[in-house]
Coordinates of C-alpha atoms and ligand atoms in Angstrom, one line a residue:
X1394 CA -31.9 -18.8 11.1
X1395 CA -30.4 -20.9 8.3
X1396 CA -30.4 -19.7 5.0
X1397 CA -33.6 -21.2 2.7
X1398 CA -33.4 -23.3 -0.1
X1399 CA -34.7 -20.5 -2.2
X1400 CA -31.8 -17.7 -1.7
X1401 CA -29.1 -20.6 -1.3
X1402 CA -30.4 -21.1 -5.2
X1403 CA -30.1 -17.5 -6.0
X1404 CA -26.5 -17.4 -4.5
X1405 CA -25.5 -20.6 -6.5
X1406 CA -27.0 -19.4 -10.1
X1407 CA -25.1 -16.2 -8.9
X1408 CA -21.6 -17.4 -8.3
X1409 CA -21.6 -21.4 -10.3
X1410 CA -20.6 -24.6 -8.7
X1411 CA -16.7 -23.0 -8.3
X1412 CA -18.3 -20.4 -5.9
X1413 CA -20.5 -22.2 -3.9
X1414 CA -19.1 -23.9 -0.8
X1415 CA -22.4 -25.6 1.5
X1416 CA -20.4 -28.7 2.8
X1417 CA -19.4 -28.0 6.3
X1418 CA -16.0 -29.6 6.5
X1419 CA -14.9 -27.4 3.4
X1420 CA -15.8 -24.5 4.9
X1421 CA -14.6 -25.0 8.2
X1422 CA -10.7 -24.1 7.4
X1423 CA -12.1 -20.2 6.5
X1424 CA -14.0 -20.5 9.7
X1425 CA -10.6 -19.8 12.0
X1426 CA -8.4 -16.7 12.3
X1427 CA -4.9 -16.6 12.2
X1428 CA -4.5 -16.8 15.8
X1429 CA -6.9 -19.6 16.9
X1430 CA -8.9 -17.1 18.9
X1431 CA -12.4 -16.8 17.1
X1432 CA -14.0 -19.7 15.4
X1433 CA -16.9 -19.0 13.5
X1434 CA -19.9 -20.4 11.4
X1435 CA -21.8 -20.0 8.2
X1436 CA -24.4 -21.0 6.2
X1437 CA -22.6 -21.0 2.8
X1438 CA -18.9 -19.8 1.4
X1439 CA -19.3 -17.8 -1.6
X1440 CA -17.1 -16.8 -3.8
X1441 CA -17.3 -14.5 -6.5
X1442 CA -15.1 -14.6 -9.6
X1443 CA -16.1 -10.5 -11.1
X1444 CA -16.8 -7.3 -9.4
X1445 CA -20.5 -7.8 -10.5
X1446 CA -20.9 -11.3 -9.3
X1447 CA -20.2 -9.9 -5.5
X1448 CA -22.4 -6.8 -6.4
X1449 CA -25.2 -9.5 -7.3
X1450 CA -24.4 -11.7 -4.0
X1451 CA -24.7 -8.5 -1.8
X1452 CA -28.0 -7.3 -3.7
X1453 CA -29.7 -10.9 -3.0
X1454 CA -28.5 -10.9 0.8
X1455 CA -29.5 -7.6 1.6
X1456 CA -33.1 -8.4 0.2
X1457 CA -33.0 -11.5 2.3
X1458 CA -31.4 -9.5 5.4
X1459 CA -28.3 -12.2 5.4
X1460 CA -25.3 -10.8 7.2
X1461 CA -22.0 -10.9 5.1
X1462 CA -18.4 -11.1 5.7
X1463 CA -15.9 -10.3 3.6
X1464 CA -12.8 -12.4 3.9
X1465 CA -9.0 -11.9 2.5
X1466 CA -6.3 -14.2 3.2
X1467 CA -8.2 -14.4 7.0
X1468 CA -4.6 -13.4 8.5
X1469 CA -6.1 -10.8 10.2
X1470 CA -5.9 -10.6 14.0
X1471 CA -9.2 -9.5 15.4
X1472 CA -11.6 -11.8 14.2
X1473 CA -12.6 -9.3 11.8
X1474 CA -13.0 -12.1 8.9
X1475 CA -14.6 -14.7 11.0
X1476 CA -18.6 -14.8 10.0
X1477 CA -20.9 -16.1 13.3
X1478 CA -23.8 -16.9 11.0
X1479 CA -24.8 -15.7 7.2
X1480 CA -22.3 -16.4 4.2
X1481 CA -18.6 -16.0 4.3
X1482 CA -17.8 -14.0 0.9
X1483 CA -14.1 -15.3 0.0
X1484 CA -12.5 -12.6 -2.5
X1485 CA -9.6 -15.7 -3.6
X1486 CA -11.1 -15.7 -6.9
X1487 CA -10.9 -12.2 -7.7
X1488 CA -7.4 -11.8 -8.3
X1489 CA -6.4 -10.2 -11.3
X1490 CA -3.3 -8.1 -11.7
X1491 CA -6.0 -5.1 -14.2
X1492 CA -3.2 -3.1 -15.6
X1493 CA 0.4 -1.1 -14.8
X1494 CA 0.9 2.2 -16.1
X1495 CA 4.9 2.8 -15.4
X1496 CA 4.7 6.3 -17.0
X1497 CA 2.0 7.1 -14.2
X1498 CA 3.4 4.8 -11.7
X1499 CA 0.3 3.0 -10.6
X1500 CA -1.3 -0.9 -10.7
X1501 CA -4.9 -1.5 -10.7
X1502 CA -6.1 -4.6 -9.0
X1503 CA -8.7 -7.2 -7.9
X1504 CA -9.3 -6.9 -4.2
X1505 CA -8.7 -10.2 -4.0
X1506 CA -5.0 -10.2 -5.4
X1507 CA -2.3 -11.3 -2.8
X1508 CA -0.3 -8.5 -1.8
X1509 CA 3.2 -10.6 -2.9
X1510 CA 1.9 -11.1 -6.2
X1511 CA 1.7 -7.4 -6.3
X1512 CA 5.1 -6.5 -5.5
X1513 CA 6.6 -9.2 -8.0
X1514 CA 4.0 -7.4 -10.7
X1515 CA 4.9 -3.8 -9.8
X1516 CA 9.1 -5.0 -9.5
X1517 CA 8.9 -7.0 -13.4
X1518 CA 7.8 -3.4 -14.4
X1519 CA 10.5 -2.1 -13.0
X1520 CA 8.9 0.4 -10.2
X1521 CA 8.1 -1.1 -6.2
X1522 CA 4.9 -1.4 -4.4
X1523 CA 6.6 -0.5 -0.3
X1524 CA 3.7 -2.3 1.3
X1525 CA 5.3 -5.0 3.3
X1526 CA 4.1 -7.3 6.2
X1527 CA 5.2 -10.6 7.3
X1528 CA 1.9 -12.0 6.0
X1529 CA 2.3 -11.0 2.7
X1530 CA 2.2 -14.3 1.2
X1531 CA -1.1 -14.8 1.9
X1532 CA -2.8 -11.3 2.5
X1533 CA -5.0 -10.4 0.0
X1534 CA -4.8 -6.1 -1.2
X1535 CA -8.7 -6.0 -0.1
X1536 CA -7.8 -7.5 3.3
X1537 CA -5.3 -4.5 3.8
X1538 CA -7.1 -1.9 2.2
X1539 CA -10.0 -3.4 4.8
X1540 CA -7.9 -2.8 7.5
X1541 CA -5.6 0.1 6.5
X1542 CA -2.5 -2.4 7.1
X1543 CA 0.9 -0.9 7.8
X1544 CA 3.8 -3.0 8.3
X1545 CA 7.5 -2.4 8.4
X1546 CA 8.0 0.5 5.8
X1547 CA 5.0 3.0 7.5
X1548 CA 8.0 5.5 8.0
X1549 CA 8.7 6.5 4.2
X1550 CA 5.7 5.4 2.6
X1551 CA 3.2 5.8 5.1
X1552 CA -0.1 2.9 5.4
X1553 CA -2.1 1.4 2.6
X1554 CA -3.8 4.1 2.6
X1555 CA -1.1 6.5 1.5
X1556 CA -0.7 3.7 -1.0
X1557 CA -4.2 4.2 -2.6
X1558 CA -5.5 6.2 -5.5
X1559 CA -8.5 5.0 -6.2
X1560 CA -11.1 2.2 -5.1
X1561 CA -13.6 0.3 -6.7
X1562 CA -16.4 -0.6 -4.2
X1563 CA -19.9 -3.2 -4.3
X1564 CA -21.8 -1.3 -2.0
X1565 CA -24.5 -3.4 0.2
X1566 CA -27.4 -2.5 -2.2
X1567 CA -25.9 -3.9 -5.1
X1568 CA -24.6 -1.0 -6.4
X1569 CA -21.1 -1.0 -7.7
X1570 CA -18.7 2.3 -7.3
X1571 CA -16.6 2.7 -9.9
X1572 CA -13.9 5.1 -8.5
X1573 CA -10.8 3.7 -9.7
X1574 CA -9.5 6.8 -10.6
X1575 CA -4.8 7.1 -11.1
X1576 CA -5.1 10.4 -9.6
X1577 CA -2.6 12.4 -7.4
X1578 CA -5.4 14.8 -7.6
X1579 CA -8.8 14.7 -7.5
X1580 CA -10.4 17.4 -5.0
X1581 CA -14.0 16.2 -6.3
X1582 CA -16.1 16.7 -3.2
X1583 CA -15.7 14.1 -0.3
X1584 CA -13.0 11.5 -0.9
X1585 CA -15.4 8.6 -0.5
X1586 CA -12.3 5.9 -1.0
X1587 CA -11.0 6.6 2.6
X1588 CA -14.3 5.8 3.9
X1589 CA -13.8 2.4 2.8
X1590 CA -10.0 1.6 3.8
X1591 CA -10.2 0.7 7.1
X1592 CA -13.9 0.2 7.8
X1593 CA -13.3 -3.7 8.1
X1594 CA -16.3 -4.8 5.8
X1595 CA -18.8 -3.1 7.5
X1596 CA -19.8 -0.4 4.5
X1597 CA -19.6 -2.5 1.7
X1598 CA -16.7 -5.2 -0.3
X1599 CA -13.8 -3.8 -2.1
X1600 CA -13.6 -5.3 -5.2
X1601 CA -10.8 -3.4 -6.9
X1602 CA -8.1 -0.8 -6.5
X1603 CA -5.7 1.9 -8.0
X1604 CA -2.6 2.1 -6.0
X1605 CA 0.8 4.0 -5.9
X1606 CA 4.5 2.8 -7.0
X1607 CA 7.7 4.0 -6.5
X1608 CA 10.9 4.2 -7.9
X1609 CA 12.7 1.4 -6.7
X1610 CA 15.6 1.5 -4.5
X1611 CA 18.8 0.9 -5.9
X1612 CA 21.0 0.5 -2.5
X1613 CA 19.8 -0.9 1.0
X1614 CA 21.5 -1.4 3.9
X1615 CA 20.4 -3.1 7.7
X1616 CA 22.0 -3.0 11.1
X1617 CA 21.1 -4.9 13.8
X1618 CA 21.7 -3.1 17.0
X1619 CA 22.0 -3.6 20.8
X1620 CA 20.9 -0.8 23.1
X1621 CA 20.2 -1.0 26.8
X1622 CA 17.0 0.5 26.9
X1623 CA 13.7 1.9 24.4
X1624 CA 15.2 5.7 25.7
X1625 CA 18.5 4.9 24.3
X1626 CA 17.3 3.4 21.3
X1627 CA 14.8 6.5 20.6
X1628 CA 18.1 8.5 20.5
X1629 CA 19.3 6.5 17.9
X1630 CA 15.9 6.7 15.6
X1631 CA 15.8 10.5 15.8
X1632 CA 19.8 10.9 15.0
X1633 CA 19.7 8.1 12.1
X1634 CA 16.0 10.4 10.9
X1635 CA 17.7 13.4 11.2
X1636 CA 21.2 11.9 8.8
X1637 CA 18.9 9.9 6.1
X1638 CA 15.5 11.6 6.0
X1639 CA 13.2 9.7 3.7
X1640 CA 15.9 7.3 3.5
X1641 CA 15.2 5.7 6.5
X1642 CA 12.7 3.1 5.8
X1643 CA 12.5 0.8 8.7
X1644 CA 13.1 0.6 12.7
X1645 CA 12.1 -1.9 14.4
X1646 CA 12.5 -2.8 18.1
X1647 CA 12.4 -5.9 19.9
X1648 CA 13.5 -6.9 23.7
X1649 CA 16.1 -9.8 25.0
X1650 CA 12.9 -12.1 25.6
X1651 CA 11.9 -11.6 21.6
X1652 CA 15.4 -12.4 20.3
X1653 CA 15.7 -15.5 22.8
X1654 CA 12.9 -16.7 21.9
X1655 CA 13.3 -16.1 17.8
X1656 CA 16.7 -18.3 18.2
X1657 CA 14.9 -20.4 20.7
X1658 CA 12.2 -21.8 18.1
X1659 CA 13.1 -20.6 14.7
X1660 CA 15.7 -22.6 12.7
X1661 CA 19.3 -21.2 11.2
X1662 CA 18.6 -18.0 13.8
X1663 CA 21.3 -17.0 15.6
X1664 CA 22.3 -14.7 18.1
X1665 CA 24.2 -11.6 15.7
X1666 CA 26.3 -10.7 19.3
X1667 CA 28.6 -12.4 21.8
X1668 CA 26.9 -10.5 24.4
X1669 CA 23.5 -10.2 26.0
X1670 CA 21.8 -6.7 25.3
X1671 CA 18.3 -5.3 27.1
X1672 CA 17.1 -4.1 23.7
X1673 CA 17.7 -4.9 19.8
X1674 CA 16.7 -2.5 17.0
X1675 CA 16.4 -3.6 13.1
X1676 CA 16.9 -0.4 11.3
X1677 CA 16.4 -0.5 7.2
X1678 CA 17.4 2.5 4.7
X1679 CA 17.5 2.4 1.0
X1680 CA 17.7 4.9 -2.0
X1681 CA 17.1 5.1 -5.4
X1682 CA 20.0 7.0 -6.1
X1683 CA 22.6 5.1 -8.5
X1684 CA 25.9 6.4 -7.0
X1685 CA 25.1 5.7 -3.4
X1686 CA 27.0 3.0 -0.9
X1687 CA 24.9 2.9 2.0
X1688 CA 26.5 0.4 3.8
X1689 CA 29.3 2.6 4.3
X1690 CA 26.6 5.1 5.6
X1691 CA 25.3 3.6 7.5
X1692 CA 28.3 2.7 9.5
X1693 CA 29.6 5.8 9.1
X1694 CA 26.1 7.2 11.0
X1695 CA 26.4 4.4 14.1
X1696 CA 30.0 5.3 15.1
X1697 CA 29.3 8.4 17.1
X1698 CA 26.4 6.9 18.9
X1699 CA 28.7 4.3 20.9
X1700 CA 30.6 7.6 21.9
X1701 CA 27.8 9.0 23.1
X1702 CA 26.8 6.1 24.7
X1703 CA 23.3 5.0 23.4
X1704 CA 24.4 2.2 20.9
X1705 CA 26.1 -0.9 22.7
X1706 CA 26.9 -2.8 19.4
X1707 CA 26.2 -2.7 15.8
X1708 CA 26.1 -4.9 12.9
X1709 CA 26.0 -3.8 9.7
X1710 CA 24.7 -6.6 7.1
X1711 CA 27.3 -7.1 4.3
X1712 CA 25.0 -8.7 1.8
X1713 CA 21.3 -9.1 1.3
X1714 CA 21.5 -12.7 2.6
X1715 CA 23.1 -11.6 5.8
X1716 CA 20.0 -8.7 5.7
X1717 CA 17.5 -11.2 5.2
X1718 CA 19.0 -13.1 8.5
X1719 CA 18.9 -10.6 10.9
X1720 CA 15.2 -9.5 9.7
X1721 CA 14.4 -12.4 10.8
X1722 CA 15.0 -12.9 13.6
X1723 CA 12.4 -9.9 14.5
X1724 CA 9.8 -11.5 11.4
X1725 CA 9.8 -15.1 13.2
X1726 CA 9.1 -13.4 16.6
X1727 CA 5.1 -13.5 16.7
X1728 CA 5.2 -17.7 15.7
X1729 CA 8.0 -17.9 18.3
X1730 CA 5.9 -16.4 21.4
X1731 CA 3.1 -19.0 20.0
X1732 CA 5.4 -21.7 21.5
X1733 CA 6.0 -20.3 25.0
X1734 CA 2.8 -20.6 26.6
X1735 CA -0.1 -18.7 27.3
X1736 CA 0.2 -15.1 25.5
X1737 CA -1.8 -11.8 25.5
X1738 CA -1.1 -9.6 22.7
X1739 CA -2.1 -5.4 22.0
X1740 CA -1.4 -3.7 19.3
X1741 CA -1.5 0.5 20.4
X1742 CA 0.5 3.4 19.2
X1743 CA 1.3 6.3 20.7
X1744 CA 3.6 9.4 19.9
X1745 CA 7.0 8.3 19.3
X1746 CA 8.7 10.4 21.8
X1747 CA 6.3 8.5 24.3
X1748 CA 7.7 5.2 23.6
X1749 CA 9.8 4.9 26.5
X1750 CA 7.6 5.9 29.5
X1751 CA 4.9 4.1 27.9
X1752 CA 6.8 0.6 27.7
X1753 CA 8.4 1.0 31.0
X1754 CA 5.6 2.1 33.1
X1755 CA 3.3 -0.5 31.6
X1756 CA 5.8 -3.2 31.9
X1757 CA 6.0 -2.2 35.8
X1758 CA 2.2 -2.2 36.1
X1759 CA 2.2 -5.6 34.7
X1760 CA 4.7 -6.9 36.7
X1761 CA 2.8 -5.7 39.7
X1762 CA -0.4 -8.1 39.0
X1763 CA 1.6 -10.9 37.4
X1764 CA 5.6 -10.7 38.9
X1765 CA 7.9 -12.3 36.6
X1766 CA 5.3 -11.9 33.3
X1767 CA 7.6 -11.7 30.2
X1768 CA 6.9 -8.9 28.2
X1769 CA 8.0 -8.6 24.9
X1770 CA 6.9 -5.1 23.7
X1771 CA 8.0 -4.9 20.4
X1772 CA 7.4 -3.3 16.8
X1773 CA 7.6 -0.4 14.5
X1774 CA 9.3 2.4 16.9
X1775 CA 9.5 4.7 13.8
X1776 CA 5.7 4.6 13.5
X1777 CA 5.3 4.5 17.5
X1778 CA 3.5 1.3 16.6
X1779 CA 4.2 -0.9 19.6
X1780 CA 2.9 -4.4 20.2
X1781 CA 2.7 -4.9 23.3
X1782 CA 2.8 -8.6 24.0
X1783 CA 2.8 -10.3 27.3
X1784 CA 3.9 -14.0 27.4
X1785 CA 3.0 -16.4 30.8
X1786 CA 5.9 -16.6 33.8
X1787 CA 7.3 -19.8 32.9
X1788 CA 6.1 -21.5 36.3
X1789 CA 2.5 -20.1 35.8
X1790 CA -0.4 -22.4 34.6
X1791 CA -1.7 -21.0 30.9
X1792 CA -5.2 -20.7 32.3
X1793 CA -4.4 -18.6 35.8
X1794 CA -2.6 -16.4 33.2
X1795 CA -5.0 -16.1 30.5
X1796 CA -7.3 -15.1 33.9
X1797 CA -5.7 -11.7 33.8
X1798 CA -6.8 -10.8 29.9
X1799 CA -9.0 -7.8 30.8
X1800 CA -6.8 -6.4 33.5
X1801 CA -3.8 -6.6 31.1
X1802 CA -5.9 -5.1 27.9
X1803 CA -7.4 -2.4 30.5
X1804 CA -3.8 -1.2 31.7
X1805 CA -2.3 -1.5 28.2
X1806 CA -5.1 0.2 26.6
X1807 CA -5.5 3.0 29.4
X1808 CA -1.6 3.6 29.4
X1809 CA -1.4 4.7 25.9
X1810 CA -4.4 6.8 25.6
X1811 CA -3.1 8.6 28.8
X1812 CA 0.2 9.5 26.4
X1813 CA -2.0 10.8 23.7
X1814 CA -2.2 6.9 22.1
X1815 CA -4.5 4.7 20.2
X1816 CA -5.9 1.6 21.6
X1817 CA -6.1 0.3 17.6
X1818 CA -2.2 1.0 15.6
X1819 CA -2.5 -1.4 12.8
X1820 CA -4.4 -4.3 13.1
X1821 CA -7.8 -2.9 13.4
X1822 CA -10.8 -3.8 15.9
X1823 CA -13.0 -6.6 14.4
X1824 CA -14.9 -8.4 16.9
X1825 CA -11.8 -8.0 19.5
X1826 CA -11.9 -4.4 20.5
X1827 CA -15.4 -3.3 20.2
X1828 CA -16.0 -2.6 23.4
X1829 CA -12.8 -0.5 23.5
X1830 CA -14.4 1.5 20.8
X1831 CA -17.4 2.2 22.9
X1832 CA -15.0 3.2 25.8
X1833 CA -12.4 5.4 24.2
X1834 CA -14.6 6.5 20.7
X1835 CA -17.6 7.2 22.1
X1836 CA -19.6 10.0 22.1
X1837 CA -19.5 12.1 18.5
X1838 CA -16.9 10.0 17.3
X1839 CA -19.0 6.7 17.2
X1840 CA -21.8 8.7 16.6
X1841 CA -20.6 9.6 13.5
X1842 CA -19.3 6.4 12.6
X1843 CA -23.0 4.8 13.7
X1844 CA -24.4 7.7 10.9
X1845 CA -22.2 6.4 8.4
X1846 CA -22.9 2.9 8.9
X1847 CA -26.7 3.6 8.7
X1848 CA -26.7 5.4 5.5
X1849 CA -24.4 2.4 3.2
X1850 CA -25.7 -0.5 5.1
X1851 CA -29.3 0.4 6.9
X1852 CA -30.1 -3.2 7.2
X1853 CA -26.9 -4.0 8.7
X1854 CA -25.7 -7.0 6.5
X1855 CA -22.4 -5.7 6.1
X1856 CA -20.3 -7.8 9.0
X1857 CA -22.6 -6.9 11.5
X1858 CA -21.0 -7.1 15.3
X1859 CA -17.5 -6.0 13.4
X1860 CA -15.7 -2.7 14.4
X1861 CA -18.6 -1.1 16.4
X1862 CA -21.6 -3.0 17.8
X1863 CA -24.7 -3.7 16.1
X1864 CA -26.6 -0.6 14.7
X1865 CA -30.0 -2.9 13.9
X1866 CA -31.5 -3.2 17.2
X1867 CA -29.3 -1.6 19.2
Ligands
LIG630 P1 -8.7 -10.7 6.4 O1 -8.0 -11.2 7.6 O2 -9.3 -11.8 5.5 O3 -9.8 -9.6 6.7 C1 -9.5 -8.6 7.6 C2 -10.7 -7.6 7.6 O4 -10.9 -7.0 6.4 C3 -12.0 -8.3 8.0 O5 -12.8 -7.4 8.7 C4 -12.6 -8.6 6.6 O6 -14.0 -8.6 6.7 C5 -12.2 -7.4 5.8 N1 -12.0 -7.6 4.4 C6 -11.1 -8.5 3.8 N2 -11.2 -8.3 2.5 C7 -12.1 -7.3 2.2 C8 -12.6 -6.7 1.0 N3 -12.2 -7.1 -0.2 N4 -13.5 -5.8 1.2 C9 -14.0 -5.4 2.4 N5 -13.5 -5.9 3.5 C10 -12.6 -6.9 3.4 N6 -1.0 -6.2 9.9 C11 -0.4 -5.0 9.8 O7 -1.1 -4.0 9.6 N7 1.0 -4.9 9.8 C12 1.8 -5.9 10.0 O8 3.0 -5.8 10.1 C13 1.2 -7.2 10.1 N8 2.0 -8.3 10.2 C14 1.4 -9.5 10.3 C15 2.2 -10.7 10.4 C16 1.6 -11.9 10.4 C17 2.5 -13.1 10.5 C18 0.2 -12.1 10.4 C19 -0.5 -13.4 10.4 C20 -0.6 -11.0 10.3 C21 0.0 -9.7 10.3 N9 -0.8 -8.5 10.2 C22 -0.2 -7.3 10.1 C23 -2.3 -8.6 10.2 C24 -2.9 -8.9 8.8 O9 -2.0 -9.5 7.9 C25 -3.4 -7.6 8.1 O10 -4.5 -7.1 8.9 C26 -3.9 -7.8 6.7 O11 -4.1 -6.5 6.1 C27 -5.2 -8.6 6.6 O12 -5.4 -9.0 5.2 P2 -6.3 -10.3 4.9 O13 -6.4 -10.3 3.4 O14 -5.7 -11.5 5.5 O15 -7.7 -9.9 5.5

């Protein structure tokens, strides 16, 4: 039903003429996720510029029964931010940097800040906020609180949510939660904040947050290595784990197909070897000690893995330029695939000593119902955060691929709950995995989630048909 003259009023005296979006073709850019995959539609886009304006806008919907969805920078990846009727509540204009406290190490935020503008606040105050994606240029701190993003340093600092001290939170009855609380402890009873990270807009709109920083690191080095296989190169992550500890920040794994492609599509990319390997590996570690030189390290550590036989070749970054170069060539690998056809993409985990079997018995599974299929399984090994992408066989029509979507999804999805997986790592579930939810969570788990979503949101306004199906009629 569209929305009536009367609340579309309310919403406008709510938000001004700078919030209030009803024209159609200016709303229809916020109406498509990242990937093309879900297209949506809305009545209005509304966008709040206070904490209390969006506590007002959800207090007037939820009278009315309008469903809302929160959106961030909308580079999310399960349609998660993608409204199919109601308003589409933009956080762009909450986006104030609140406050640093360098003595306690902590920024508070608007929800609506984007996460780059973060990091360049928490690094001109001398400290570094770790949370880094590829999409951090446009990611907004609510988007990844929303989805509880990790990204490439997981393995030392762990996911936003290891990230977070305290949340501030307009709940669907127009109530706002003040919990923005600079912490390290507060055992007050349930820690309500982690209900919110990761519950995708369906409880209610983050509006602002407390979060950690660090010291920042001092010295940084990156390799780029060739192994022959995910085995080999597990050998490598434990051993370089077990030499730097917290020190190692990043390791990344990508196949032949990935790197081809990233030189393939991707400008001033080159291959960093004269020779072909199976597998590549992106490994990152930095300190903040002063009198450290981890370059040296670092090579120091890879030498006695060609001896025992799990490195093929190594190199070692000699400047930050040359670093920023080979990360590349594993950051530009998701718009590369874009370009080679027909692609279907999962995003599990499982434990990382799993890694192995998992790729290569789902790769042979694949291959089984679609020979030649190009596979490009790649991601944050540390984390045993694998995306498992499949790209068409060159000589296959897009559309006879695409065919196979819930076959590939059912064997992916199967494979690494039968490790001891997760069907969801990083990106979350949206509109794109519920019915894995109902397959692999039900029973008390989704019960309790149902029971959760019931008491914050009874009238289910809150991105209704996001994360688990609809709790208001069934
Ligand atoms: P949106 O896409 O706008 O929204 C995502 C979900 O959060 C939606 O359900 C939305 O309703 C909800 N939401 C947004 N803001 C709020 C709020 N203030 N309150 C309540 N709910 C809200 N993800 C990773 O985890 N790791 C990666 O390494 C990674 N790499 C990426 C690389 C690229 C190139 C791209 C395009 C995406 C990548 N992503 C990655 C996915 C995506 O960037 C993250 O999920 C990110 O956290 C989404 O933030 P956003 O602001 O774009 O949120």
């Amino acid at each position: 039903m569209p929305l009536s003259a009367n609340i579309l009023q309310s919403l406008h005296s709510i938000v001004g003429d700078t919030g209030f979006v009803t024209k159609q073709s200016e709303i229809a850019p916020f109406l498509v996720e990242s990937r093309n995959k879900f297209h949506g539609k809305c009545d209005a886009l509304i966008k709040p510029a206070t904490p209390q304006e969006v506590a007002e806008v959800l207090a007037a919907c939820n009278d009315h029964d309008i469903p809302v969805v929160p959106q961030g920078g909308n580079t999310g990846h399960c349609g998660g931010a993608v409204p199919n009727g109601g308003i589409l509540l933009n956080l762009s204009r909450l986006n104030h940097i609140r406050e640093i406290d360098a003595l306690n190490a902590t920024i508070s935020v608007d929800a609506g800040c984007i996460l780059h503008n973060i990091q360049t606040a928490a690094d001109q105050a001398g400290l570094y906020f770790p949370l880094s994606l590829a999409a951090q240029g446009s990611c907004q701190i609510g988007g990844n609180l929303a989805t509880n993003a990790g990204g490439i340093h997981v393995l030392r600092y762990g996911n936003t949510r290891e990230l977070t001290l305290g949340l501030e939170v307009a709940l669907p009855d127009g109530r706002l939660w003040n919990g923005m609380r600079a912490l390290r402890k507060d055992n007050t009873g349930y820690d309500l904040k982690h209900l919110f990270i990761g519950s995708e807009g369906t409880l209610g709109v983050i509006t602002g947050a407390v979060l950690k920083l660090s010291a920042k690191p001092k010295d940084h080095a990156t390799a780029f290595l060739g192994a022959l296989s995910p085995a080999d190169l597990m050998e490598v992550f434990a051993l370089l784990r077990e030499q730097f500890g917290e020190e190692l920040t990043a390791f990344e794994i990508m196949p032949r197909f990935g790197l081809e492609i990233s030189i393939k599509h991707m400008t001033g990319t080159r291959d960093p070897f004269h020779t072909p390997y199976h597998w590549y590996a992106v490994v990152d570690i930095a300190t903040s000690r002063p009198d450290s030189d981890l370059q040296s390290d670092l090579e120091d550590a890879l030498h006695p893995l060609f001896d025992r036989g799990f490195l093929q070749n190594a190199t070692v970054a000699q400047d930050m330029e040359q670093a920023n170069q080979l990360w590349a060539l594993r950051e530009n690998m998701s718009e590369a695939q874009k370009r080679e056809g027909g692609s279907i993409k999962h995003d599990v985990s499982v434990p990382v000593s799993k890694i192995a079997e998992f790729i290569e018995e789902t790769s042979h599974m694949i291959g089984n119902i679609v020979p030649n299929s190009r596979i490009c399984a790649f991601g944050h090994m540390g984390d045993g955060n694998i995306h498992f992408n499949i790209s068409q066989p060159e000589e296959m029509k897009k559309v006879s691929f695409l065919a196979h979507w819930n076959d590939f999804n059912e064997i992916v999805h199967e494979m690494a709950e039968k490790v001891g997986g997760s069907f969801s790592a990083e990106h979350g579930i949206g509109q794109l995995k519920t019915e894995e939810m109902e397959l692999f969570r039900g029973g008390v788990e989704l019960d309790m989630m149902r029971a959760l979503k019931q008491t914050f949101d009874p009238n289910n306004i809150m991105n209704p048909g996001k994360v688990i199906k609809d709790t208001k009629g069934g």
